[in-house]
PDB file of C-alpha atoms in Angstrom:
ATOM      1  CA  UNK A   1      -1.348 -16.400 -78.195  1.00 62.00           C
ATOM      2  CA  UNK A   2      -0.167 -20.001 -78.137  1.00 73.00           C
ATOM      3  CA  UNK A   3      -2.522 -22.777 -77.178  1.00 77.00           C
ATOM      4  CA  UNK A   4      -0.714 -24.452 -74.304  1.00 73.00           C
ATOM      5  CA  UNK A   5      -0.127 -28.174 -74.760  1.00 78.00           C
ATOM      6  CA  UNK A   6      -0.746 -28.817 -71.046  1.00 85.00           C
ATOM      7  CA  UNK A   7      -4.008 -26.858 -71.120  1.00 90.00           C
ATOM      8  CA  UNK A   8      -5.908 -28.504 -73.978  1.00 94.00           C
ATOM      9  CA  UNK A   9      -9.431 -28.076 -72.652  1.00 96.00           C
ATOM     10  CA  UNK A  10     -11.017 -30.641 -74.963  1.00 96.00           C
ATOM     11  CA  UNK A  11      -8.418 -33.265 -74.120  1.00 95.00           C
ATOM     12  CA  UNK A  12      -8.888 -32.626 -70.394  1.00 94.00           C
ATOM     13  CA  UNK A  13     -12.687 -32.831 -70.750  1.00 96.00           C
ATOM     14  CA  UNK A  14     -12.417 -36.217 -72.460  1.00 96.00           C
ATOM     15  CA  UNK A  15      -9.860 -37.494 -69.948  1.00 94.00           C
ATOM     16  CA  UNK A  16     -12.042 -36.380 -67.031  1.00 94.00           C
ATOM     17  CA  UNK A  17     -14.993 -38.193 -68.575  1.00 95.00           C
ATOM     18  CA  UNK A  18     -13.169 -41.442 -69.373  1.00 95.00           C
ATOM     19  CA  UNK A  19     -10.663 -41.567 -66.515  1.00 89.00           C
ATOM     20  CA  UNK A  20     -10.791 -44.543 -64.193  1.00 82.00           C
ATOM     21  CA  UNK A  21      -9.200 -42.323 -61.524  1.00 77.00           C
ATOM     22  CA  UNK A  22     -11.125 -39.052 -61.762  1.00 73.00           C
ATOM     23  CA  UNK A  23      -9.661 -37.849 -58.424  1.00 81.00           C
ATOM     24  CA  UNK A  24      -6.191 -37.748 -59.968  1.00 82.00           C
ATOM     25  CA  UNK A  25      -7.490 -35.805 -62.945  1.00 84.00           C
ATOM     26  CA  UNK A  26      -9.496 -33.452 -60.715  1.00 87.00           C
ATOM     27  CA  UNK A  27      -6.242 -32.591 -58.921  1.00 88.00           C
ATOM     28  CA  UNK A  28      -4.675 -31.549 -62.247  1.00 88.00           C
ATOM     29  CA  UNK A  29      -7.711 -29.369 -63.014  1.00 91.00           C
ATOM     30  CA  UNK A  30      -7.539 -27.821 -59.543  1.00 91.00           C
ATOM     31  CA  UNK A  31      -3.902 -26.850 -60.167  1.00 91.00           C
ATOM     32  CA  UNK A  32      -5.005 -25.176 -63.413  1.00 92.00           C
ATOM     33  CA  UNK A  33      -7.739 -23.351 -61.440  1.00 93.00           C
ATOM     34  CA  UNK A  34     -10.400 -24.797 -63.750  1.00 96.00           C
ATOM     35  CA  UNK A  35     -13.990 -25.641 -62.831  1.00 96.00           C
ATOM     36  CA  UNK A  36     -15.690 -28.911 -63.731  1.00 96.00           C
ATOM     37  CA  UNK A  37     -18.619 -31.224 -63.191  1.00 96.00           C
ATOM     38  CA  UNK A  38     -19.662 -34.658 -64.358  1.00 96.00           C
ATOM     39  CA  UNK A  39     -22.953 -36.490 -64.607  1.00 97.00           C
ATOM     40  CA  UNK A  40     -25.152 -38.932 -66.479  1.00 97.00           C
ATOM     41  CA  UNK A  41     -28.255 -38.571 -68.610  1.00 96.00           C
ATOM     42  CA  UNK A  42     -30.398 -40.937 -70.605  1.00 91.00           C
ATOM     43  CA  UNK A  43     -33.264 -39.880 -72.839  1.00 90.00           C
ATOM     44  CA  UNK A  44     -34.993 -40.026 -76.175  1.00 86.00           C
ATOM     45  CA  UNK A  45     -35.274 -36.220 -76.089  1.00 88.00           C
ATOM     46  CA  UNK A  46     -32.318 -34.006 -77.032  1.00 87.00           C
ATOM     47  CA  UNK A  47     -33.750 -31.126 -74.987  1.00 91.00           C
ATOM     48  CA  UNK A  48     -33.565 -33.301 -71.845  1.00 94.00           C
ATOM     49  CA  UNK A  49     -29.891 -33.984 -72.514  1.00 95.00           C
ATOM     50  CA  UNK A  50     -29.241 -30.248 -72.932  1.00 95.00           C
ATOM     51  CA  UNK A  51     -31.222 -29.451 -69.771  1.00 97.00           C
ATOM     52  CA  UNK A  52     -29.387 -32.044 -67.657  1.00 97.00           C
ATOM     53  CA  UNK A  53     -25.962 -30.739 -68.677  1.00 98.00           C
ATOM     54  CA  UNK A  54     -26.962 -27.073 -68.225  1.00 98.00           C
ATOM     55  CA  UNK A  55     -28.451 -27.804 -64.789  1.00 98.00           C
ATOM     56  CA  UNK A  56     -25.332 -29.653 -63.628  1.00 98.00           C
ATOM     57  CA  UNK A  57     -23.025 -26.866 -64.857  1.00 98.00           C
ATOM     58  CA  UNK A  58     -25.092 -24.199 -63.091  1.00 98.00           C
ATOM     59  CA  UNK A  59     -25.514 -26.126 -59.825  1.00 98.00           C
ATOM     60  CA  UNK A  60     -21.807 -26.934 -59.644  1.00 97.00           C
ATOM     61  CA  UNK A  61     -20.663 -23.357 -60.331  1.00 97.00           C
ATOM     62  CA  UNK A  62     -19.054 -24.102 -63.691  1.00 98.00           C
ATOM     63  CA  UNK A  63     -21.081 -21.293 -65.242  1.00 98.00           C
ATOM     64  CA  UNK A  64     -22.901 -18.348 -63.698  1.00 97.00           C
ATOM     65  CA  UNK A  65     -26.639 -18.788 -64.367  1.00 94.00           C
ATOM     66  CA  UNK A  66     -27.149 -15.014 -64.162  1.00 96.00           C
ATOM     67  CA  UNK A  67     -24.873 -14.285 -67.135  1.00 97.00           C
ATOM     68  CA  UNK A  68     -26.441 -14.967 -70.523  1.00 96.00           C
ATOM     69  CA  UNK A  69     -23.101 -15.206 -72.344  1.00 96.00           C
ATOM     70  CA  UNK A  70     -22.017 -18.091 -70.116  1.00 97.00           C
ATOM     71  CA  UNK A  71     -25.238 -20.065 -70.633  1.00 97.00           C
ATOM     72  CA  UNK A  72     -25.058 -19.282 -74.353  1.00 97.00           C
ATOM     73  CA  UNK A  73     -21.459 -20.535 -74.638  1.00 98.00           C
ATOM     74  CA  UNK A  74     -22.364 -23.711 -72.756  1.00 98.00           C
ATOM     75  CA  UNK A  75     -25.385 -24.293 -74.997  1.00 97.00           C
ATOM     76  CA  UNK A  76     -23.248 -24.134 -78.145  1.00 97.00           C
ATOM     77  CA  UNK A  77     -20.659 -26.504 -76.671  1.00 98.00           C
ATOM     78  CA  UNK A  78     -23.441 -28.982 -75.789  1.00 97.00           C
ATOM     79  CA  UNK A  79     -24.939 -28.808 -79.290  1.00 94.00           C
ATOM     80  CA  UNK A  80     -21.499 -29.346 -80.852  1.00 96.00           C
ATOM     81  CA  UNK A  81     -20.941 -32.404 -78.622  1.00 96.00           C
ATOM     82  CA  UNK A  82     -24.406 -33.719 -79.526  1.00 94.00           C
ATOM     83  CA  UNK A  83     -23.481 -33.343 -83.191  1.00 91.00           C
ATOM     84  CA  UNK A  84     -20.678 -35.827 -82.575  1.00 92.00           C
ATOM     85  CA  UNK A  85     -22.968 -38.203 -80.715  1.00 91.00           C
ATOM     86  CA  UNK A  86     -25.647 -38.121 -83.420  1.00 86.00           C
ATOM     87  CA  UNK A  87     -23.310 -37.950 -86.448  1.00 82.00           C
ATOM     88  CA  UNK A  88     -24.347 -34.479 -87.458  1.00 77.00           C
ATOM     89  CA  UNK A  89     -28.107 -34.824 -87.084  1.00 78.00           C
ATOM     90  CA  UNK A  90     -29.113 -33.626 -83.623  1.00 73.00           C
ATOM     91  CA  UNK A  91     -32.163 -35.852 -83.518  1.00 73.00           C
ATOM     92  CA  UNK A  92     -32.839 -38.613 -81.055  1.00 77.00           C
ATOM     93  CA  UNK A  93     -36.448 -39.528 -80.237  1.00 66.00           C
ATOM     94  CA  UNK A  94     -37.853 -38.125 -83.475  1.00 71.00           C
ATOM     95  CA  UNK A  95     -35.884 -40.781 -85.353  1.00 74.00           C
ATOM     96  CA  UNK A  96     -36.547 -43.487 -82.735  1.00 72.00           C
ATOM     97  CA  UNK A  97     -33.152 -43.310 -81.037  1.00 81.00           C
ATOM     98  CA  UNK A  98     -32.253 -43.132 -77.370  1.00 85.00           C
ATOM     99  CA  UNK A  99     -29.000 -42.233 -75.614  1.00 91.00           C
ATOM    100  CA  UNK A 100     -27.406 -43.230 -72.350  1.00 93.00           C
ATOM    101  CA  UNK A 101     -24.563 -40.777 -71.756  1.00 96.00           C
ATOM    102  CA  UNK A 102     -21.994 -39.736 -69.211  1.00 97.00           C
ATOM    103  CA  UNK A 103     -20.868 -36.137 -69.499  1.00 98.00           C
ATOM    104  CA  UNK A 104     -18.149 -33.794 -68.293  1.00 97.00           C
ATOM    105  CA  UNK A 105     -18.227 -29.998 -68.409  1.00 98.00           C
ATOM    106  CA  UNK A 106     -14.959 -28.128 -68.039  1.00 98.00           C
ATOM    107  CA  UNK A 107     -14.250 -24.412 -67.850  1.00 98.00           C
ATOM    108  CA  UNK A 108     -10.842 -22.783 -68.036  1.00 96.00           C
ATOM    109  CA  UNK A 109      -8.347 -20.816 -70.079  1.00 94.00           C
ATOM    110  CA  UNK A 110      -6.456 -23.058 -72.510  1.00 93.00           C
ATOM    111  CA  UNK A 111      -4.017 -20.299 -73.511  1.00 90.00           C
ATOM    112  CA  UNK A 112      -0.776 -19.081 -71.977  1.00 86.00           C
ATOM    113  CA  UNK A 113      -2.112 -15.510 -72.039  1.00 87.00           C
ATOM    114  CA  UNK A 114      -4.676 -15.016 -69.242  1.00 88.00           C
ATOM    115  CA  UNK A 115      -6.348 -12.199 -71.188  1.00 91.00           C
ATOM    116  CA  UNK A 116      -7.682 -14.780 -73.657  1.00 91.00           C
ATOM    117  CA  UNK A 117     -10.312 -15.637 -71.038  1.00 93.00           C
ATOM    118  CA  UNK A 118     -12.247 -18.784 -70.277  1.00 96.00           C
ATOM    119  CA  UNK A 119     -13.570 -21.435 -72.610  1.00 97.00           C
ATOM    120  CA  UNK A 120     -16.031 -24.247 -71.931  1.00 98.00           C
ATOM    121  CA  UNK A 121     -15.782 -27.856 -73.126  1.00 98.00           C
ATOM    122  CA  UNK A 122     -18.463 -30.530 -73.001  1.00 98.00           C
ATOM    123  CA  UNK A 123     -17.582 -34.184 -73.541  1.00 98.00           C
ATOM    124  CA  UNK A 124     -20.153 -36.948 -73.949  1.00 98.00           C
ATOM    125  CA  UNK A 125     -19.628 -40.702 -73.970  1.00 97.00           C
ATOM    126  CA  UNK A 126     -22.085 -43.570 -73.892  1.00 95.00           C
ATOM    127  CA  UNK A 127     -24.488 -45.425 -76.111  1.00 93.00           C
ATOM    128  CA  UNK A 128     -26.974 -44.537 -78.810  1.00 90.00           C
ATOM    129  CA  UNK A 129     -29.435 -46.760 -80.610  1.00 87.00           C
ATOM    130  CA  UNK A 130     -32.956 -47.991 -81.014  1.00 81.00           C
ATOM    131  CA  UNK A 131     -34.969 -47.946 -77.786  1.00 82.00           C
ATOM    132  CA  UNK A 132     -34.557 -51.735 -77.456  1.00 81.00           C
ATOM    133  CA  UNK A 133     -31.992 -53.197 -75.035  1.00 82.00           C
ATOM    134  CA  UNK A 134     -29.046 -54.548 -76.997  1.00 83.00           C
ATOM    135  CA  UNK A 135     -29.736 -52.370 -80.048  1.00 83.00           C
ATOM    136  CA  UNK A 136     -27.174 -49.678 -79.269  1.00 88.00           C
ATOM    137  CA  UNK A 137     -23.514 -48.890 -79.886  1.00 91.00           C
ATOM    138  CA  UNK A 138     -20.876 -46.665 -78.330  1.00 94.00           C
ATOM    139  CA  UNK A 139     -20.612 -43.001 -79.215  1.00 94.00           C
ATOM    140  CA  UNK A 140     -18.534 -39.986 -78.195  1.00 96.00           C
ATOM    141  CA  UNK A 141     -18.767 -36.236 -78.768  1.00 96.00           C
ATOM    142  CA  UNK A 142     -16.878 -33.069 -77.863  1.00 98.00           C
ATOM    143  CA  UNK A 143     -17.886 -29.435 -78.014  1.00 98.00           C
ATOM    144  CA  UNK A 144     -15.769 -26.387 -77.193  1.00 98.00           C
ATOM    145  CA  UNK A 145     -16.811 -22.734 -77.127  1.00 98.00           C
ATOM    146  CA  UNK A 146     -15.378 -19.468 -75.815  1.00 96.00           C
ATOM    147  CA  UNK A 147     -17.173 -17.653 -73.022  1.00 95.00           C
TER     148      UNK A 147
END
């Protein structure tokens, strides 16, 4: 049940998000038979960030919207990534903070054994700060959950 070094789902999610040449990275993911999507979201409301990522994952076929366990796994990966963005306090607007984020959602099996099944990773990168231009700093977060 070894975690394959070439199939580190979190690493691939971060690389997809930060890559200057996403086409090259998408080719690697295609060879692994993994599904992915990317997007951007900015808001003072955490629920809008969650909704944007869930909508993108569903519309791009990364998760099946008719299967609760897939939406549930994605939700937990998003919340874990938001924990990284917000330093453990998943609050944005309620504490007068706003985010401008790019995101990547990745689904695949990171193990050598196919019976381990799929996992989902969500990576977030962007800025967080007071809702005043120039009052923000960089931030990054990663969440991984089994489906």
